[in-house]
Amino acid sequence: MTRKKVKLAYITNDSARKATFKKRKKGLLKKVGELSTLCGIETCAIIYSPYEAQPEVWPSLMGAQRAIARLKMMPEADQSKKMVNQESFLRQRITKAQEQLKKQQRENREKEMTQVMYRGLVGEGLENLSIVDLNDMGWLIDKNIAEIEEKIKSLQQKPPPQAMPSVASQVIKTEKMINDHHLQAAAKNINTIDHLAMDATQNHQQLLMEFLKPNEDMAITQNHDWLIELLKSNDHQNVGFGRNEDMLQPYAFNSNSLWYY
């Protein structure tokens, strides 16, 4: 709930005026203390009232004297720079109100002439206008023309917006990215398959060598045993110097194969 706006005028009722004084004096001293604490500045307040014999001084008598002494040390022009009395305060308020009134009257006059200009555009006559109205309308037309020219200049100086890419180009770009991704994946798979084939070939050769080595040793061992038996049989058949040496001539030993005839 918002507080009711108080009319700034002298309170004629004695009891109401006394109650207002006590309440607002307490609030004023509180604000002065907050201002001094928050902003770190030196402040003081001296309040005379008909309800108290002695004036009330904040924050203390020594603090008020220190603040007043600092004020007196300043030049006289600076001392009264922002000081106002009741008359000067009211004069400032009146001047501000007059300026606001002139501003509002100027805005209302501009809106009125704008409506008259629009009615003239649709064919309504302007013969009933006075000299002042015509001057105001001419000023308003010149103002609108200047604003339009300024807007045209700003648009001409502004660089043209870049054309947004079409949907088709976006689709083509997306398809190219997908195809590139698939090609990279296929190349990666081919490299993987090549490595696997190379590893399989190496493993196959290694297994083949491991398989042939014991078979070759076994064949050599068997052939060696067979040769010994053959020699023994020949010794029994051809004893002495007259044995047939040509029986061993057709045979040849191959370390990589069996005996050949």
PDB file of C-alpha atoms in Angstrom:
ATOM      1  CA  MET A   1       0.000   0.000   0.000  1.00  0.00           C
ATOM      2  CA  THR A   2       1.492   3.341  -1.047  1.00  0.00           C
ATOM      3  CA  ARG A   3       1.698   6.229   1.353  1.00  0.00           C
ATOM      4  CA  LYS A   4      -0.696   9.083   0.800  1.00  0.00           C
ATOM      5  CA  LYS A   5       0.907  12.154  -0.749  1.00  0.00           C
ATOM      6  CA  VAL A   6       1.279  14.917   1.832  1.00  0.00           C
ATOM      7  CA  LYS A   7       0.391  18.455   0.924  1.00  0.00           C
ATOM      8  CA  LEU A   8       3.391  20.709   1.564  1.00  0.00           C
ATOM      9  CA  ALA A   9       1.679  23.478   3.530  1.00  0.00           C
ATOM     10  CA  TYR A  10       1.755  24.816   7.055  1.00  0.00           C
ATOM     11  CA  ILE A  11      -0.142  22.546   9.468  1.00  0.00           C
ATOM     12  CA  THR A  12      -2.596  24.740  11.370  1.00  0.00           C
ATOM     13  CA  ASN A  13      -3.528  22.105  13.962  1.00  0.00           C
ATOM     14  CA  ASP A  14      -1.148  22.348  16.935  1.00  0.00           C
ATOM     15  CA  SER A  15      -1.226  18.688  17.993  1.00  0.00           C
ATOM     16  CA  ALA A  16      -0.868  17.416  14.434  1.00  0.00           C
ATOM     17  CA  ARG A  17       1.983  19.855  13.797  1.00  0.00           C
ATOM     18  CA  LYS A  18       3.829  18.719  16.948  1.00  0.00           C
ATOM     19  CA  ALA A  19       3.424  15.030  16.079  1.00  0.00           C
ATOM     20  CA  THR A  20       4.655  15.681  12.530  1.00  0.00           C
ATOM     21  CA  PHE A  21       7.662  17.578  13.882  1.00  0.00           C
ATOM     22  CA  LYS A  22       8.766  14.724  16.160  1.00  0.00           C
ATOM     23  CA  LYS A  23       8.322  12.084  13.464  1.00  0.00           C
ATOM     24  CA  ARG A  24      10.108  13.974  10.714  1.00  0.00           C
ATOM     25  CA  LYS A  25      12.896  15.185  13.015  1.00  0.00           C
ATOM     26  CA  LYS A  26      13.687  11.591  13.864  1.00  0.00           C
ATOM     27  CA  GLY A  27      13.686  10.614  10.214  1.00  0.00           C
ATOM     28  CA  LEU A  28      15.879  13.602   9.279  1.00  0.00           C
ATOM     29  CA  LEU A  29      18.544  12.780  11.875  1.00  0.00           C
ATOM     30  CA  LYS A  30      18.509   9.145  10.736  1.00  0.00           C
ATOM     31  CA  LYS A  31      19.089  10.184   7.112  1.00  0.00           C
ATOM     32  CA  VAL A  32      21.933  12.515   8.111  1.00  0.00           C
ATOM     33  CA  GLY A  33      23.626   9.699  10.004  1.00  0.00           C
ATOM     34  CA  GLU A  34      23.212   7.305   7.038  1.00  0.00           C
ATOM     35  CA  LEU A  35      24.652   9.905   4.675  1.00  0.00           C
ATOM     36  CA  SER A  36      27.716  10.367   6.860  1.00  0.00           C
ATOM     37  CA  THR A  37      28.301   6.620   7.258  1.00  0.00           C
ATOM     38  CA  LEU A  38      27.702   5.548   3.658  1.00  0.00           C
ATOM     39  CA  CYS A  39      29.574   8.376   1.952  1.00  0.00           C
ATOM     40  CA  GLY A  40      32.246   9.044   4.574  1.00  0.00           C
ATOM     41  CA  ILE A  41      31.536  12.766   4.782  1.00  0.00           C
ATOM     42  CA  GLU A  42      31.330  15.212   7.664  1.00  0.00           C
ATOM     43  CA  THR A  43      27.769  16.260   8.478  1.00  0.00           C
ATOM     44  CA  CYS A  44      25.927  17.997  11.264  1.00  0.00           C
ATOM     45  CA  ALA A  45      22.378  19.080  12.052  1.00  0.00           C
ATOM     46  CA  ILE A  46      21.103  21.853  14.325  1.00  0.00           C
ATOM     47  CA  ILE A  47      17.344  21.980  14.933  1.00  0.00           C
ATOM     48  CA  TYR A  48      15.522  24.754  16.812  1.00  0.00           C
ATOM     49  CA  SER A  49      11.935  24.171  17.801  1.00  0.00           C
ATOM     50  CA  PRO A  50       9.321  25.843  20.025  1.00  0.00           C
ATOM     51  CA  TYR A  51       8.762  22.530  21.766  1.00  0.00           C
ATOM     52  CA  GLU A  52      12.249  22.345  23.292  1.00  0.00           C
ATOM     53  CA  ALA A  53      14.238  24.957  25.224  1.00  0.00           C
ATOM     54  CA  GLN A  54      17.621  23.986  23.816  1.00  0.00           C
ATOM     55  CA  PRO A  55      18.379  23.263  20.140  1.00  0.00           C
ATOM     56  CA  GLU A  56      19.087  19.664  19.193  1.00  0.00           C
ATOM     57  CA  VAL A  57      22.564  19.149  17.723  1.00  0.00           C
ATOM     58  CA  TRP A  58      23.711  16.098  15.799  1.00  0.00           C
ATOM     59  CA  PRO A  59      26.039  14.219  16.107  1.00  0.00           C
ATOM     60  CA  SER A  60      27.412  16.233  19.036  1.00  0.00           C
ATOM     61  CA  LEU A  61      28.269  19.777  19.939  1.00  0.00           C
ATOM     62  CA  MET A  62      31.952  19.242  19.098  1.00  0.00           C
ATOM     63  CA  GLY A  63      31.116  17.573  15.795  1.00  0.00           C
ATOM     64  CA  ALA A  64      28.786  20.419  14.800  1.00  0.00           C
ATOM     65  CA  GLN A  65      31.382  23.034  15.716  1.00  0.00           C
ATOM     66  CA  ARG A  66      34.005  21.221  13.609  1.00  0.00           C
ATOM     67  CA  ALA A  67      31.716  21.110  10.570  1.00  0.00           C
ATOM     68  CA  ILE A  68      30.759  24.801  10.961  1.00  0.00           C
ATOM     69  CA  ALA A  69      34.410  25.838  11.316  1.00  0.00           C
ATOM     70  CA  ARG A  70      35.243  23.988   8.094  1.00  0.00           C
ATOM     71  CA  LEU A  71      32.398  25.807   6.351  1.00  0.00           C
ATOM     72  CA  LYS A  72      33.611  29.209   7.506  1.00  0.00           C
ATOM     73  CA  MET A  73      37.094  28.494   6.179  1.00  0.00           C
ATOM     74  CA  MET A  74      35.688  28.272   2.625  1.00  0.00           C
ATOM     75  CA  PRO A  75      35.287  31.390   0.418  1.00  0.00           C
ATOM     76  CA  GLU A  76      31.984  33.236   0.770  1.00  0.00           C
ATOM     77  CA  ALA A  77      30.999  32.438  -2.816  1.00  0.00           C
ATOM     78  CA  ASP A  78      31.417  28.722  -2.150  1.00  0.00           C
ATOM     79  CA  GLN A  79      29.602  28.943   1.174  1.00  0.00           C
ATOM     80  CA  SER A  80      26.393  30.281  -0.340  1.00  0.00           C
ATOM     81  CA  LYS A  81      26.699  28.395  -3.635  1.00  0.00           C
ATOM     82  CA  LYS A  82      23.991  25.827  -2.873  1.00  0.00           C
ATOM     83  CA  MET A  83      22.277  27.544   0.026  1.00  0.00           C
ATOM     84  CA  VAL A  84      18.656  28.588  -0.426  1.00  0.00           C
ATOM     85  CA  ASN A  85      16.047  30.167   1.758  1.00  0.00           C
ATOM     86  CA  GLN A  86      12.320  29.796   1.481  1.00  0.00           C
ATOM     87  CA  GLU A  87      11.965  32.551  -1.106  1.00  0.00           C
ATOM     88  CA  SER A  88      14.732  31.312  -3.392  1.00  0.00           C
ATOM     89  CA  PHE A  89      13.482  27.746  -3.091  1.00  0.00           C
ATOM     90  CA  LEU A  90       9.973  28.748  -4.165  1.00  0.00           C
ATOM     91  CA  ARG A  91      11.390  30.808  -7.028  1.00  0.00           C
ATOM     92  CA  GLN A  92      13.327  27.793  -8.299  1.00  0.00           C
ATOM     93  CA  ARG A  93      10.214  25.637  -8.121  1.00  0.00           C
ATOM     94  CA  ILE A  94       8.181  28.220 -10.054  1.00  0.00           C
ATOM     95  CA  THR A  95      10.835  28.520 -12.759  1.00  0.00           C
ATOM     96  CA  LYS A  96      10.985  24.739 -13.174  1.00  0.00           C
ATOM     97  CA  ALA A  97       7.196  24.520 -13.386  1.00  0.00           C
ATOM     98  CA  GLN A  98       7.099  27.234 -16.054  1.00  0.00           C
ATOM     99  CA  GLU A  99       9.668  25.391 -18.152  1.00  0.00           C
ATOM    100  CA  GLN A 100       7.668  22.190 -17.925  1.00  0.00           C
ATOM    101  CA  LEU A 101       4.516  24.087 -18.928  1.00  0.00           C
ATOM    102  CA  LYS A 102       6.216  25.585 -22.001  1.00  0.00           C
ATOM    103  CA  LYS A 103       7.485  22.177 -23.034  1.00  0.00           C
ATOM    104  CA  GLN A 104       4.044  20.640 -22.725  1.00  0.00           C
ATOM    105  CA  GLN A 105       2.446  23.492 -24.686  1.00  0.00           C
ATOM    106  CA  ARG A 106       5.012  23.068 -27.477  1.00  0.00           C
ATOM    107  CA  GLU A 107       4.328  19.330 -27.676  1.00  0.00           C
ATOM    108  CA  ASN A 108       0.558  19.905 -27.749  1.00  0.00           C
ATOM    109  CA  ARG A 109       0.933  22.537 -30.494  1.00  0.00           C
ATOM    110  CA  GLU A 110       3.046  20.172 -32.592  1.00  0.00           C
ATOM    111  CA  LYS A 111       0.457  17.405 -32.276  1.00  0.00           C
ATOM    112  CA  GLU A 112      -2.330  19.836 -33.216  1.00  0.00           C
ATOM    113  CA  MET A 113      -0.503  21.034 -36.351  1.00  0.00           C
ATOM    114  CA  THR A 114       0.226  17.407 -37.290  1.00  0.00           C
ATOM    115  CA  GLN A 115      -3.503  16.668 -37.285  1.00  0.00           C
ATOM    116  CA  VAL A 116      -4.190  19.762 -39.406  1.00  0.00           C
ATOM    117  CA  MET A 117      -1.480  18.678 -41.888  1.00  0.00           C
ATOM    118  CA  TYR A 118      -3.008  15.195 -42.201  1.00  0.00           C
ATOM    119  CA  ARG A 119      -6.459  16.686 -42.818  1.00  0.00           C
ATOM    120  CA  GLY A 120      -4.963  18.893 -45.543  1.00  0.00           C
ATOM    121  CA  LEU A 121      -3.476  15.828 -47.247  1.00  0.00           C
ATOM    122  CA  VAL A 122      -6.920  14.257 -47.621  1.00  0.00           C
ATOM    123  CA  GLY A 123      -8.370  17.391 -49.235  1.00  0.00           C
ATOM    124  CA  GLU A 124      -9.599  19.501 -46.351  1.00  0.00           C
ATOM    125  CA  GLY A 125      -9.172  23.237 -46.919  1.00  0.00           C
ATOM    126  CA  LEU A 126      -6.735  25.417 -44.977  1.00  0.00           C
ATOM    127  CA  GLU A 127      -8.514  28.762 -45.509  1.00  0.00           C
ATOM    128  CA  ASN A 128      -9.632  28.976 -41.874  1.00  0.00           C
ATOM    129  CA  LEU A 129      -6.062  28.928 -40.517  1.00  0.00           C
ATOM    130  CA  SER A 130      -4.469  32.047 -39.117  1.00  0.00           C
ATOM    131  CA  ILE A 131      -1.024  33.391 -39.891  1.00  0.00           C
ATOM    132  CA  VAL A 132       0.339  31.833 -36.703  1.00  0.00           C
ATOM    133  CA  ASP A 133      -1.150  28.440 -37.620  1.00  0.00           C
ATOM    134  CA  LEU A 134       0.328  28.601 -41.121  1.00  0.00           C
ATOM    135  CA  ASN A 135       3.754  29.509 -39.747  1.00  0.00           C
ATOM    136  CA  ASP A 136       3.612  26.638 -37.282  1.00  0.00           C
ATOM    137  CA  MET A 137       2.542  24.236 -40.028  1.00  0.00           C
ATOM    138  CA  GLY A 138       5.374  25.425 -42.289  1.00  0.00           C
ATOM    139  CA  TRP A 139       7.849  24.843 -39.469  1.00  0.00           C
ATOM    140  CA  LEU A 140       6.435  21.339 -38.895  1.00  0.00           C
ATOM    141  CA  ILE A 141       6.633  20.477 -42.619  1.00  0.00           C
ATOM    142  CA  ASP A 142      10.260  21.639 -42.804  1.00  0.00           C
ATOM    143  CA  LYS A 143      11.068  19.539 -39.747  1.00  0.00           C
ATOM    144  CA  ASN A 144       9.510  16.408 -41.275  1.00  0.00           C
ATOM    145  CA  ILE A 145      11.335  16.971 -44.590  1.00  0.00           C
ATOM    146  CA  ALA A 146      14.661  17.325 -42.756  1.00  0.00           C
ATOM    147  CA  GLU A 147      14.042  14.095 -40.835  1.00  0.00           C
ATOM    148  CA  ILE A 148      13.186  12.250 -44.081  1.00  0.00           C
ATOM    149  CA  GLU A 149      16.336  13.516 -45.823  1.00  0.00           C
ATOM    150  CA  GLU A 150      18.465  12.505 -42.851  1.00  0.00           C
ATOM    151  CA  LYS A 151      16.952   9.055 -42.894  1.00  0.00           C
ATOM    152  CA  ILE A 152      17.631   8.695 -46.640  1.00  0.00           C
ATOM    153  CA  LYS A 153      21.269   9.700 -46.154  1.00  0.00           C
ATOM    154  CA  SER A 154      21.733   7.196 -43.352  1.00  0.00           C
ATOM    155  CA  LEU A 155      20.242   4.425 -45.491  1.00  0.00           C
ATOM    156  CA  GLN A 156      22.475   5.320 -48.465  1.00  0.00           C
ATOM    157  CA  GLN A 157      25.614   5.295 -46.340  1.00  0.00           C
ATOM    158  CA  LYS A 158      24.755   1.980 -44.712  1.00  0.00           C
ATOM    159  CA  PRO A 159      26.364  -0.982 -46.545  1.00  0.00           C
ATOM    160  CA  PRO A 160      23.909  -3.395 -48.149  1.00  0.00           C
ATOM    161  CA  PRO A 161      23.188  -6.474 -46.065  1.00  0.00           C
ATOM    162  CA  GLN A 162      24.914  -9.626 -47.153  1.00  0.00           C
ATOM    163  CA  ALA A 163      22.677 -12.134 -48.847  1.00  0.00           C
ATOM    164  CA  MET A 164      21.769 -15.074 -46.701  1.00  0.00           C
ATOM    165  CA  PRO A 165      22.751 -18.470 -48.133  1.00  0.00           C
ATOM    166  CA  SER A 166      19.873 -20.291 -49.776  1.00  0.00           C
ATOM    167  CA  VAL A 167      18.442 -23.546 -48.550  1.00  0.00           C
ATOM    168  CA  ALA A 168      19.806 -25.392 -51.596  1.00  0.00           C
ATOM    169  CA  SER A 169      23.361 -24.251 -50.913  1.00  0.00           C
ATOM    170  CA  GLN A 170      23.015 -25.328 -47.304  1.00  0.00           C
ATOM    171  CA  VAL A 171      21.795 -28.758 -48.404  1.00  0.00           C
ATOM    172  CA  ILE A 172      24.694 -29.130 -50.869  1.00  0.00           C
ATOM    173  CA  LYS A 173      27.168 -28.107 -48.207  1.00  0.00           C
ATOM    174  CA  THR A 174      25.702 -30.628 -45.779  1.00  0.00           C
ATOM    175  CA  GLU A 175      25.807 -33.427 -48.376  1.00  0.00           C
ATOM    176  CA  LYS A 176      29.458 -32.603 -49.172  1.00  0.00           C
ATOM    177  CA  MET A 177      30.343 -32.791 -45.494  1.00  0.00           C
ATOM    178  CA  ILE A 178      28.598 -36.188 -45.216  1.00  0.00           C
ATOM    179  CA  ASN A 179      30.357 -37.534 -48.343  1.00  0.00           C
ATOM    180  CA  ASP A 180      33.737 -36.334 -47.097  1.00  0.00           C
ATOM    181  CA  HIS A 181      33.073 -38.070 -43.791  1.00  0.00           C
ATOM    182  CA  HIS A 182      32.136 -41.312 -45.576  1.00  0.00           C
ATOM    183  CA  LEU A 183      35.246 -41.143 -47.794  1.00  0.00           C
ATOM    184  CA  GLN A 184      37.466 -40.653 -44.774  1.00  0.00           C
ATOM    185  CA  ALA A 185      35.818 -43.598 -43.017  1.00  0.00           C
ATOM    186  CA  ALA A 186      36.220 -45.798 -46.145  1.00  0.00           C
ATOM    187  CA  ALA A 187      39.911 -44.866 -46.474  1.00  0.00           C
ATOM    188  CA  LYS A 188      40.415 -45.695 -42.834  1.00  0.00           C
ATOM    189  CA  ASN A 189      38.715 -49.080 -43.284  1.00  0.00           C
ATOM    190  CA  ILE A 190      40.879 -49.849 -46.372  1.00  0.00           C
ATOM    191  CA  ASN A 191      44.042 -49.090 -44.404  1.00  0.00           C
ATOM    192  CA  THR A 192      42.807 -51.351 -41.632  1.00  0.00           C
ATOM    193  CA  ILE A 193      42.099 -54.177 -44.108  1.00  0.00           C
ATOM    194  CA  ASP A 194      45.573 -53.776 -45.684  1.00  0.00           C
ATOM    195  CA  HIS A 195      47.211 -54.058 -42.292  1.00  0.00           C
ATOM    196  CA  LEU A 196      45.153 -57.143 -41.462  1.00  0.00           C
ATOM    197  CA  ALA A 197      46.036 -58.784 -44.822  1.00  0.00           C
ATOM    198  CA  MET A 198      49.731 -58.028 -44.286  1.00  0.00           C
ATOM    199  CA  ASP A 199      49.597 -59.493 -40.791  1.00  0.00           C
ATOM    200  CA  ALA A 200      47.784 -62.601 -42.129  1.00  0.00           C
ATOM    201  CA  THR A 201      50.419 -63.079 -44.852  1.00  0.00           C
ATOM    202  CA  GLN A 202      53.244 -62.803 -42.354  1.00  0.00           C
ATOM    203  CA  ASN A 203      51.540 -65.234 -40.007  1.00  0.00           C
ATOM    204  CA  HIS A 204      50.940 -67.677 -42.902  1.00  0.00           C
ATOM    205  CA  GLN A 205      54.593 -67.592 -43.952  1.00  0.00           C
ATOM    206  CA  GLN A 206      55.742 -68.096 -40.394  1.00  0.00           C
ATOM    207  CA  LEU A 207      53.425 -71.075 -39.904  1.00  0.00           C
ATOM    208  CA  LEU A 208      54.573 -72.593 -43.226  1.00  0.00           C
ATOM    209  CA  MET A 209      58.221 -72.282 -42.247  1.00  0.00           C
ATOM    210  CA  GLU A 210      57.534 -73.809 -38.858  1.00  0.00           C
ATOM    211  CA  PHE A 211      55.664 -76.642 -40.580  1.00  0.00           C
ATOM    212  CA  LEU A 212      58.335 -77.396 -43.227  1.00  0.00           C
ATOM    213  CA  LYS A 213      61.330 -77.288 -40.896  1.00  0.00           C
ATOM    214  CA  PRO A 214      60.462 -80.401 -38.818  1.00  0.00           C
ATOM    215  CA  ASN A 215      59.338 -82.279 -42.014  1.00  0.00           C
ATOM    216  CA  GLU A 216      62.653 -81.536 -43.699  1.00  0.00           C
ATOM    217  CA  ASP A 217      64.628 -82.691 -40.672  1.00  0.00           C
ATOM    218  CA  MET A 218      62.544 -85.846 -40.495  1.00  0.00           C
ATOM    219  CA  ALA A 219      63.092 -86.595 -44.208  1.00  0.00           C
ATOM    220  CA  ILE A 220      66.836 -86.151 -43.886  1.00  0.00           C
ATOM    221  CA  THR A 221      66.908 -88.417 -40.845  1.00  0.00           C
ATOM    222  CA  GLN A 222      64.867 -91.146 -42.590  1.00  0.00           C
ATOM    223  CA  ASN A 223      67.030 -90.995 -45.731  1.00  0.00           C
ATOM    224  CA  HIS A 224      70.172 -91.203 -43.642  1.00  0.00           C
ATOM    225  CA  ASP A 225      68.902 -94.319 -41.894  1.00  0.00           C
ATOM    226  CA  TRP A 226      67.925 -95.874 -45.239  1.00  0.00           C
ATOM    227  CA  LEU A 227      71.391 -95.180 -46.634  1.00  0.00           C
ATOM    228  CA  ILE A 228      73.046 -96.909 -43.722  1.00  0.00           C
ATOM    229  CA  GLU A 229      70.882 -99.998 -44.198  1.00  0.00           C
ATOM    230  CA  LEU A 230      71.665-100.018 -47.912  1.00  0.00           C
ATOM    231  CA  LEU A 231      75.390 -99.865 -47.269  1.00  0.00           C
ATOM    232  CA  LYS A 232      75.142-102.662 -44.771  1.00  0.00           C
ATOM    233  CA  SER A 233      73.335-104.895 -47.289  1.00  0.00           C
ATOM    234  CA  ASN A 234      75.936-104.113 -49.952  1.00  0.00           C
ATOM    235  CA  ASP A 235      78.696-104.985 -47.545  1.00  0.00           C
ATOM    236  CA  HIS A 236      77.181-108.384 -47.036  1.00  0.00           C
ATOM    237  CA  GLN A 237      76.778-108.973 -50.754  1.00  0.00           C
ATOM    238  CA  ASN A 238      80.177-107.572 -51.955  1.00  0.00           C
ATOM    239  CA  VAL A 239      82.803-108.372 -49.434  1.00  0.00           C
ATOM    240  CA  GLY A 240      86.404-107.436 -50.229  1.00  0.00           C
ATOM    241  CA  PHE A 241      87.817-105.319 -52.997  1.00  0.00           C
ATOM    242  CA  GLY A 242      85.558-106.608 -55.700  1.00  0.00           C
ATOM    243  CA  ARG A 243      82.323-104.847 -54.623  1.00  0.00           C
ATOM    244  CA  ASN A 244      80.378-102.816 -57.140  1.00  0.00           C
ATOM    245  CA  GLU A 245      81.079 -99.087 -56.545  1.00  0.00           C
ATOM    246  CA  ASP A 246      78.711 -98.054 -59.320  1.00  0.00           C
ATOM    247  CA  MET A 247      75.656 -98.896 -57.175  1.00  0.00           C
ATOM    248  CA  LEU A 248      76.032 -95.693 -55.218  1.00  0.00           C
ATOM    249  CA  GLN A 249      76.782 -93.555 -58.262  1.00  0.00           C
ATOM    250  CA  PRO A 250      73.185 -92.649 -59.335  1.00  0.00           C
ATOM    251  CA  TYR A 251      72.194 -91.367 -55.903  1.00  0.00           C
ATOM    252  CA  ALA A 252      72.679 -87.758 -54.811  1.00  0.00           C
ATOM    253  CA  PHE A 253      71.781 -86.096 -51.536  1.00  0.00           C
ATOM    254  CA  ASN A 254      69.678 -82.953 -51.496  1.00  0.00           C
ATOM    255  CA  SER A 255      69.261 -81.203 -48.213  1.00  0.00           C
ATOM    256  CA  ASN A 256      65.969 -79.695 -49.340  1.00  0.00           C
ATOM    257  CA  SER A 257      64.270 -82.845 -50.676  1.00  0.00           C
ATOM    258  CA  LEU A 258      64.063 -86.624 -50.467  1.00  0.00           C
ATOM    259  CA  TRP A 259      66.420 -89.045 -52.310  1.00  0.00           C
ATOM    260  CA  TYR A 260      66.111 -88.971 -56.096  1.00  0.00           C
ATOM    261  CA  TYR A 261      66.889 -91.798 -58.565  1.00  0.00           C
TER     262      TYR A 261
END
